[in-house]
Short mmCIF file of C-alpha atoms in Angstrom, two decimals:
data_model
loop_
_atom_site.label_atom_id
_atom_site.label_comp_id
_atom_site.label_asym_id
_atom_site.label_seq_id
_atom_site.Cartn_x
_atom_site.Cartn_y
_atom_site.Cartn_z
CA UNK R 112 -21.47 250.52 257.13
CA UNK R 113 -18.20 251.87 255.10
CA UNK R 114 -19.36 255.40 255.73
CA UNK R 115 -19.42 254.84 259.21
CA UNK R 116 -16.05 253.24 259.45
CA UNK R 117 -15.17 255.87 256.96
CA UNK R 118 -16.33 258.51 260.04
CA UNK R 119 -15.17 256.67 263.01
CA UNK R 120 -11.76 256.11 261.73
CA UNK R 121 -10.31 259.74 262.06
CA UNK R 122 -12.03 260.11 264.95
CA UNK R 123 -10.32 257.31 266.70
CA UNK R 124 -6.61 258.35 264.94
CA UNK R 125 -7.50 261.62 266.48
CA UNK R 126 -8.13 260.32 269.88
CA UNK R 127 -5.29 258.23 269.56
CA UNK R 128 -3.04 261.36 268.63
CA UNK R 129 -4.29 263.63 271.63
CA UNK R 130 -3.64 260.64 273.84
CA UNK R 131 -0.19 260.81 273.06
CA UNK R 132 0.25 264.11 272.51
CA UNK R 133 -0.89 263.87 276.52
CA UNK R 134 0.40 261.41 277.27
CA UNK R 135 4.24 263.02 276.20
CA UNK R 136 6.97 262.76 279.07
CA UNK R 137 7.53 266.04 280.64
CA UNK R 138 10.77 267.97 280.13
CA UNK R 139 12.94 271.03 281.72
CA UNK R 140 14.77 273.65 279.31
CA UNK R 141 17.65 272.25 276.86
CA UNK R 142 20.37 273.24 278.93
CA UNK R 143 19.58 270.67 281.89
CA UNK R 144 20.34 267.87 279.55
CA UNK R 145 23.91 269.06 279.25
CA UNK R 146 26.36 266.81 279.41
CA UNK R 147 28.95 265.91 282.71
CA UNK R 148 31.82 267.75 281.89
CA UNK R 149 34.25 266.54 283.53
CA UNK R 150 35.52 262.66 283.98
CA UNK R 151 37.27 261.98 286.90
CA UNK R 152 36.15 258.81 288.08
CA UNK R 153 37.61 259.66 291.48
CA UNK R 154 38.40 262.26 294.11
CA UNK R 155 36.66 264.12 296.25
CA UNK R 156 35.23 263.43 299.61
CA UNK R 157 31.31 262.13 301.11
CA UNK R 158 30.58 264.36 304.62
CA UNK R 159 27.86 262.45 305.81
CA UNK R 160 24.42 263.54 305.67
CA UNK R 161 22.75 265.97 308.11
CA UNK R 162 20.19 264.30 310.28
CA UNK R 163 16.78 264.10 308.47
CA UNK R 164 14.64 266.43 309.90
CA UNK R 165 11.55 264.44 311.04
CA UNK R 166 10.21 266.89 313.92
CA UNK R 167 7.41 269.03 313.65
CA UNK R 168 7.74 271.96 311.10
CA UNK R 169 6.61 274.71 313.86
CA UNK R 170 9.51 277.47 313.49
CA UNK R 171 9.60 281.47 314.73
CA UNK R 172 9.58 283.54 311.94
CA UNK R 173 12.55 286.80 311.38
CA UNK R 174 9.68 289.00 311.07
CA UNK R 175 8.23 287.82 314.24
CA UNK R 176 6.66 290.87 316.64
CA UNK R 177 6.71 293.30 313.25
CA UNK R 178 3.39 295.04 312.31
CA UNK R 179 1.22 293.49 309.48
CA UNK R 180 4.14 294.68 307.09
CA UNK R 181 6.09 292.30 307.99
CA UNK R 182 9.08 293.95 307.17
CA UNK R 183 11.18 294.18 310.58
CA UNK R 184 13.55 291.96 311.54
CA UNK R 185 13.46 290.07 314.94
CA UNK R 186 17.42 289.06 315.63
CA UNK R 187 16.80 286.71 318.29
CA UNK R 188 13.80 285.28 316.49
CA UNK R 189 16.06 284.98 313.41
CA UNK R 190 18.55 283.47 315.29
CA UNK R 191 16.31 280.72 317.04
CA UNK R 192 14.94 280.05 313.33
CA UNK R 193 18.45 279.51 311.86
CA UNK R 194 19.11 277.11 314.29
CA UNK R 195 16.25 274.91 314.07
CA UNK R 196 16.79 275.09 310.42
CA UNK R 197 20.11 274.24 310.43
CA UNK R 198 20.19 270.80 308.80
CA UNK R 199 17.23 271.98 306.70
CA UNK R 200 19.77 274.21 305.04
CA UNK R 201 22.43 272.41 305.03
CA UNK R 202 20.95 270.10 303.07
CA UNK R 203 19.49 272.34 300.37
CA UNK R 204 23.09 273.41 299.89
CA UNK R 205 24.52 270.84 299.62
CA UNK R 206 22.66 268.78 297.81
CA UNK R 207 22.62 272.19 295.47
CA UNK R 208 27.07 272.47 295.90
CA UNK R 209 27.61 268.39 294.94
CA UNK R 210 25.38 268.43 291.80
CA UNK R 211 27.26 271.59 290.77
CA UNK R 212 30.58 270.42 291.52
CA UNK R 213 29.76 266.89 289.57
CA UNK R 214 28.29 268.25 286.70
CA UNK R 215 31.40 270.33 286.00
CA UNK R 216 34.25 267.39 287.51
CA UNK R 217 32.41 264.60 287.39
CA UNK R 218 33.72 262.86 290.31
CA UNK R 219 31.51 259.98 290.95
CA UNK R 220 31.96 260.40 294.56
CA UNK R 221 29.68 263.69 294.64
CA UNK R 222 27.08 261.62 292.54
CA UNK R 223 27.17 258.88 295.19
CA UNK R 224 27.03 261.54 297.92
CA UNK R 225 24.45 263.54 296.47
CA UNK R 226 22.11 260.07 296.06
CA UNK R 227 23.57 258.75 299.89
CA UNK R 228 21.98 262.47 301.16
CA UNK R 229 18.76 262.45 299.18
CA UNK R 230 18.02 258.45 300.13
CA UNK R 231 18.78 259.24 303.10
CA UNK R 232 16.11 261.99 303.94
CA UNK R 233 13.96 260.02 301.73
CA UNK R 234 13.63 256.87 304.08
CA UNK R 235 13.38 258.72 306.82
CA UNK R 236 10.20 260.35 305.49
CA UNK R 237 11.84 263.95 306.08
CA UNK R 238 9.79 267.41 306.45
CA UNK R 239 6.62 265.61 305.79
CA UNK R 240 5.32 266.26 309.12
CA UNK R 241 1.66 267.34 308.76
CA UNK R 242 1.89 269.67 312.18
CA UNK R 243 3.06 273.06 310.48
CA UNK R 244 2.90 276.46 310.70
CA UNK R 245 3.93 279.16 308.17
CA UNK R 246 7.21 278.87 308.24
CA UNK R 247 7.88 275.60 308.42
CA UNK R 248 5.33 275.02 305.20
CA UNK R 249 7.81 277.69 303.77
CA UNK R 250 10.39 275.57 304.60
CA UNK R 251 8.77 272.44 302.93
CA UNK R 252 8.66 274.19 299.55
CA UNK R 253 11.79 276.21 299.62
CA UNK R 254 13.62 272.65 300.36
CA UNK R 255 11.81 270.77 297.95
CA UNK R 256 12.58 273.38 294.82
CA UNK R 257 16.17 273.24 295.81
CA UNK R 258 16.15 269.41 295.72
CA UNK R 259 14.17 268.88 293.00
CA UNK R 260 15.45 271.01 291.08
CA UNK R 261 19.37 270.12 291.39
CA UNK R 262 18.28 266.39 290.55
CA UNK R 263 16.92 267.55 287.82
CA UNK R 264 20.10 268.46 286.48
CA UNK R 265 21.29 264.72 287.17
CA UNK R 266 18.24 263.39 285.70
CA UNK R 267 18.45 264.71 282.37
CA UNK R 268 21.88 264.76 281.12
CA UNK R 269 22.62 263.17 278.34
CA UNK R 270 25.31 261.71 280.43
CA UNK R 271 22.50 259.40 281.98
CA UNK R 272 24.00 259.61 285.39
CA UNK R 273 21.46 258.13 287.38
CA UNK R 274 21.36 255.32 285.14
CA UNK R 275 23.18 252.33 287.65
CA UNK R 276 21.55 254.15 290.31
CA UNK R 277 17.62 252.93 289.69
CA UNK R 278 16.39 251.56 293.18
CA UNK R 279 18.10 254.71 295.00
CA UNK R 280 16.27 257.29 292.28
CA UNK R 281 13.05 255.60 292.88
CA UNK R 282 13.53 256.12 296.63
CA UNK R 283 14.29 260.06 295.71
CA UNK R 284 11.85 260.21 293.51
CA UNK R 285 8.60 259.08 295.16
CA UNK R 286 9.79 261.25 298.10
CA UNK R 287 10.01 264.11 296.26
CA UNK R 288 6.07 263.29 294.67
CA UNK R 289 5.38 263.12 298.38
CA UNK R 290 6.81 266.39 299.48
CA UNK R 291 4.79 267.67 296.44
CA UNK R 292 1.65 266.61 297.62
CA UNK R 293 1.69 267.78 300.75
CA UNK R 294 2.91 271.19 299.33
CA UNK R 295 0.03 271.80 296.89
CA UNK R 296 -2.25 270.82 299.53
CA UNK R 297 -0.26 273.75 301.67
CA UNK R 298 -0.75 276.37 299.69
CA UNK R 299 -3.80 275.49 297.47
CA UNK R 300 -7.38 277.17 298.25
CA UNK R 301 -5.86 280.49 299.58
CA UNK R 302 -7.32 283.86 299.16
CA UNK R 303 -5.90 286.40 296.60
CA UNK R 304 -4.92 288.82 299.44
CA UNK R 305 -2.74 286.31 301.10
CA UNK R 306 -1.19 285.31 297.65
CA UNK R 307 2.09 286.51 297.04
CA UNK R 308 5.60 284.92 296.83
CA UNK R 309 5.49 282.25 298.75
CA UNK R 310 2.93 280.86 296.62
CA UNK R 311 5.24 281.46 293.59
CA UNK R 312 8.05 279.51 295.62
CA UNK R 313 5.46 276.63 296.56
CA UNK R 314 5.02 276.89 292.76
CA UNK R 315 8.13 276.60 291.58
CA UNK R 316 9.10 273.83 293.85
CA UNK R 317 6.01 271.94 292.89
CA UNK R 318 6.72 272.59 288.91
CA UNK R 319 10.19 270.96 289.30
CA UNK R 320 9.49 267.70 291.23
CA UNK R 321 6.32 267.90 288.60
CA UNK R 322 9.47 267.51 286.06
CA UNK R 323 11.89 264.98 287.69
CA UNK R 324 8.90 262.61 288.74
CA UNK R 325 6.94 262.98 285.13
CA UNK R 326 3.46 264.33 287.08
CA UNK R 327 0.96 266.43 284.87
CA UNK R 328 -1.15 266.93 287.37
CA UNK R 329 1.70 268.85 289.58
CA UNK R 330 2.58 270.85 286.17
CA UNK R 331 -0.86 271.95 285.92
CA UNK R 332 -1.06 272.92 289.45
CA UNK R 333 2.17 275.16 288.84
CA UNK R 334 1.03 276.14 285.62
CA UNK R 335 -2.83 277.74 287.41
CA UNK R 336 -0.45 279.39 289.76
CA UNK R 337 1.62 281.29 287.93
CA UNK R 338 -1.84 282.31 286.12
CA UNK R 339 -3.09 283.37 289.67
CA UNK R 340 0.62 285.28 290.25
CA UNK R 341 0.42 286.89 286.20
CA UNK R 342 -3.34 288.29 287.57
CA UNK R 343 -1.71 289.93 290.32
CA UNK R 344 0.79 292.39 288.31
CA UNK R 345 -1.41 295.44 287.95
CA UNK R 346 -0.75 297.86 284.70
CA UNK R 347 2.18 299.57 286.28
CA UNK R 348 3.79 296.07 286.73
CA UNK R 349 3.30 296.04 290.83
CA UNK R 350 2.39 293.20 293.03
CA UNK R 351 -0.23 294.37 295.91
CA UNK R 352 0.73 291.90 298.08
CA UNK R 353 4.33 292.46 297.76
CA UNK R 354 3.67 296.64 298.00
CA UNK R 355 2.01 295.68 301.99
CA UNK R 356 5.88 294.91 302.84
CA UNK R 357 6.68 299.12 302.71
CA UNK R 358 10.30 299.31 302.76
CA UNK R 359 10.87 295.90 301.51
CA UNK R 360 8.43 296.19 298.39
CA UNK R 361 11.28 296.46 296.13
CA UNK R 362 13.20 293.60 297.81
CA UNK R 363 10.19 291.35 297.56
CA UNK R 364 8.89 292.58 294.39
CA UNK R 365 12.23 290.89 292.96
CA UNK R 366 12.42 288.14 295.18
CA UNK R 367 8.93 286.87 293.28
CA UNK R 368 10.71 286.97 290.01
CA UNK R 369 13.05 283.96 290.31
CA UNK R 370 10.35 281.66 290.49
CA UNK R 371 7.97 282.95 288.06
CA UNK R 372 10.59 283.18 285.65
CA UNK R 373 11.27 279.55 285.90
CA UNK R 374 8.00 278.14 285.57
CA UNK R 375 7.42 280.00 282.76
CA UNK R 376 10.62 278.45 281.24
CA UNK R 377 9.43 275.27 282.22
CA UNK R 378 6.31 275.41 281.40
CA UNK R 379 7.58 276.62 277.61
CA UNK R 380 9.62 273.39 277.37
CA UNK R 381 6.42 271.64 277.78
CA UNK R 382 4.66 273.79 275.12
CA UNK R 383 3.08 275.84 277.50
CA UNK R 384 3.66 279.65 276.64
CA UNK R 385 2.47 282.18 280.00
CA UNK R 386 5.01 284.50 278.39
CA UNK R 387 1.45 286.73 277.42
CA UNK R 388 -0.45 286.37 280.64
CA UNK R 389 -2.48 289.39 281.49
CA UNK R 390 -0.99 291.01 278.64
CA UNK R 391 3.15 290.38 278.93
CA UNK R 392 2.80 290.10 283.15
CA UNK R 393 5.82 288.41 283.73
CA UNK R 394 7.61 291.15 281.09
CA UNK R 395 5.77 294.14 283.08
CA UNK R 396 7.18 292.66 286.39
CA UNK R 397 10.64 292.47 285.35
CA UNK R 398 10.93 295.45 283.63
CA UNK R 399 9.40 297.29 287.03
CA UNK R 400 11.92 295.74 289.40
CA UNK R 401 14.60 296.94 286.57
CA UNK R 402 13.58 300.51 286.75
CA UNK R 403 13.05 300.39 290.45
CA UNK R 404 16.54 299.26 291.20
CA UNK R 405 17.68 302.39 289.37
CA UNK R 406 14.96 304.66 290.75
CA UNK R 407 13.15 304.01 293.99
CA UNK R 408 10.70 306.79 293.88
CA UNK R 409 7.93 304.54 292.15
CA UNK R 410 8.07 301.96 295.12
CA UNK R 411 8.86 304.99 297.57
CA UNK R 412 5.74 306.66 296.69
CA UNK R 413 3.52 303.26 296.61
CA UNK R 414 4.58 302.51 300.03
CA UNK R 415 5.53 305.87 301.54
CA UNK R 416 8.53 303.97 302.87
CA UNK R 417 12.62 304.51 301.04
CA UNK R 418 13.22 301.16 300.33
CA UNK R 419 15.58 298.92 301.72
CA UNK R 420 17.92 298.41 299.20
CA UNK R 421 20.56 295.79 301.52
CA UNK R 422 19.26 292.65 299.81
CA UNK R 423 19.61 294.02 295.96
CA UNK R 424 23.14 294.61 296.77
CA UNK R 425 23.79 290.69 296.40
CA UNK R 426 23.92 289.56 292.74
CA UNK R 427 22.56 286.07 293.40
CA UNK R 428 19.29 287.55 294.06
CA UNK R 429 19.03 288.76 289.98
CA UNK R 430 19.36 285.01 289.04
CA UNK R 431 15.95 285.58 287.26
CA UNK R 432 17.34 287.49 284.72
CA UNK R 433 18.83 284.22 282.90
CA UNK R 434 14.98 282.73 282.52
CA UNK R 435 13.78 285.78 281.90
CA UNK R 436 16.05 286.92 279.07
CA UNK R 437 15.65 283.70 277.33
CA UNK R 438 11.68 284.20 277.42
CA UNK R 439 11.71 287.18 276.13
CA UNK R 440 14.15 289.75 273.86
CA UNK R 441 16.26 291.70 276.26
CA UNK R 442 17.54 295.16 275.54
CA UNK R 443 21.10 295.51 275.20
CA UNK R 444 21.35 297.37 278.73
CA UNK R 445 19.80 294.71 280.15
CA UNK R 446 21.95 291.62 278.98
CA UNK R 447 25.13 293.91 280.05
CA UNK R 448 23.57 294.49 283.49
CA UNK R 449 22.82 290.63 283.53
CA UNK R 450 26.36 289.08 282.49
CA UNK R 451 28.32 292.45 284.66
CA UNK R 452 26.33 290.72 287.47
CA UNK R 453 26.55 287.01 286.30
CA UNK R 454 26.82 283.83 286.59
CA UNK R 455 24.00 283.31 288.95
CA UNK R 456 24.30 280.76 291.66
CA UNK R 457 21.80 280.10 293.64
CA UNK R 458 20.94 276.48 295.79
CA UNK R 459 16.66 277.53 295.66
CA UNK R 460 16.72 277.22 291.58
CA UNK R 461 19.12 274.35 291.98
CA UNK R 462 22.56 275.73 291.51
CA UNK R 463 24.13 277.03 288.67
CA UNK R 464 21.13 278.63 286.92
CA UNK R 465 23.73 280.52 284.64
CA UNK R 466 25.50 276.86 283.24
CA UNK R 467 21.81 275.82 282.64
CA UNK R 468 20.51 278.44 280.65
CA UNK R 469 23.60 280.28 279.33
CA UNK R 470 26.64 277.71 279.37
CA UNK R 471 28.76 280.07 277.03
CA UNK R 472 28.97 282.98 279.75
CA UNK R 473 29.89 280.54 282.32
CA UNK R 474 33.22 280.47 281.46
CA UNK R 475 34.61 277.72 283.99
CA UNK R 476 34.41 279.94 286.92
#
């Protein structure tokens, strides 16, 4: 009888251990729980909210009319999709533009706002419709990662913000776990030749409402894709999916860094480490969009196509780098390319992704 106990004992500890070890809340990187730096109680002004958008999420895509490339714009269609979208993006914005501007003022009145616009989408059950097509499930994510992942710089400060605000976050919270949802179910169960970075986006999105509403099973959703997205980078560090866009394969190789690079930050808060995957994946995709942005002829001879290089003309679209250098040792030329080009702002990773992850280059500005 005292052996067995003597058995049965560590066992249970153990158990006991691994269920907390579990069990253990998750977290974002160190620099969301910054501090508000500013403290003026006051000032500032609340635009009301834009409508929720409760319709159906049926929009024309830019692309719409181009060949299976996908890689020509369509003005008017572009046109007719920025105006249904309107609200849409307004309210990724500036929900994005008020947690910013609090974090560094901290104006309670952009709080307030920020929580007035969130609750308000949230009652109104906004873009959960379940009649979609592409892009409006595009839409969903892109939306939800910009949310989600702004709160989550309200959420975690060591300010404690949100802390008089608890019926209001619940509201914004269990919203978000909807939006979630109805996003893995999106983009889950899809074959490997029609994964590519909209998948990382859904991803991304779904990692940081996995965060701000304490859901392992959305981490470990994000988590298996970023393992399917690691599987894609071939030995030369390209993306098949991304090289089908031709002239934009550079453009879009890039745009599927920002939210790689973030999950795997998040994902290493949590004690996770995908730096590795497929043998440094992440690394080998950076380091190709690098070398491609100072010599085409790679991505020119993969595609047959010059490359369109209009979109890696805007800094904002390098805001990966600030992840990505704190996941792994960048060279020297690569840090000066990175703070030359910095800080990064941009409302899909929430904001101010240079504050959060390198607050010393900030520099107020």
């Amino acid at each position: 009888m005292n052996t067995r106990h003597w058995l049965i004992a560590p066992l249970l500890a153990g158990m006991l251990l691994a269920g907390q070890a579990h069990a253990a809340d998750l977290v974002p990187p160190k620099g969301y729980f910054a501090p508000v730096a500013g403290d003026a109680k006051s000032g500032g002004t609340c635009k009301a909210p834009p409508a929720p958008y409760t319709a159906k999420l049926e929009f024309r895509s830019k692309y719409e009319g181009s060949d299976k490339a996908r890689s020509t714009l369509n003005p008017a269609a572009e046109k007719a999709f920025r105006e249904k979208t309107a609200a849409i993006t307004e309210m990724e914005r500036g929900v994005s533009k008020m947690v910013t501007d609090y974090m560094r003022k901290g104006q309670r009145t952009q709080l307030e706002c920020t929580l007035q616009w969130l609750d308000s989408w949230a009652r109104a059950n906004a873009l959960l419709s379940t009649e979609y097509n592409h892009t409006g499930k595009s839409m969903r994510k892109w939306a939800l990662g910009s949310m989600a992942s702004a709160y989550l710089r309200l959420k975690f400060s060591e300010s404690q913000p949100l802390a008089p605000y608890a019926a209001q976050t619940r509201v914004i919270e269990s919203w978000f776990s909807h939006l979630a949802d109805q996003v893995v179910h999106d983009w889950s169960d899809l074959p490997l030749k029609r994964i590519n970075n909209h998948s990382y986006w859904a991803a991304w999105s779904v990692m940081a409402t996995a965060v701000a509403t304490n859901r392992q099973d959305l981490f470990d959703w994000s988590v298996a894709q970023f393992r399917v997205a690691a599987g894609q980078v071939d030995e030369d560090g390209f993306l098949p999916n991304e090289l089908k866009r031709r002239q934009r394969a550079l453009a879009y190789h890039n745009y599927s860094l920002p939210p790689l690079a973030m999950i795997a930050s998040f994902a290493q808060a949590n004690g996770v480490d995908l730096r590795e995957e497929n043998d440094g994946a992440l690394r080998r995709l950076g380091e190709k969009v690098l070398a491609g942005v100072d010599d085409q002829d790679d991505f020119s001879d993969k595609t047959g196509k010059d490359q369109d290089m209009s979109e890696l003309k805007k800094h904002s679209k390098f805001s990966w780098l600030e992840p990505w250098c704190s996941l792994y040792q960048c060279s020297s030329e690569t840090l000066e390319r990175k703070d030359e080009m910095g800080p990064y702002k941009t409302f899909r990773l929430g904001g101010d992704v240079t504050q959060v992850f390198h607050p010393k280059k900030e520099g107020g500005s």
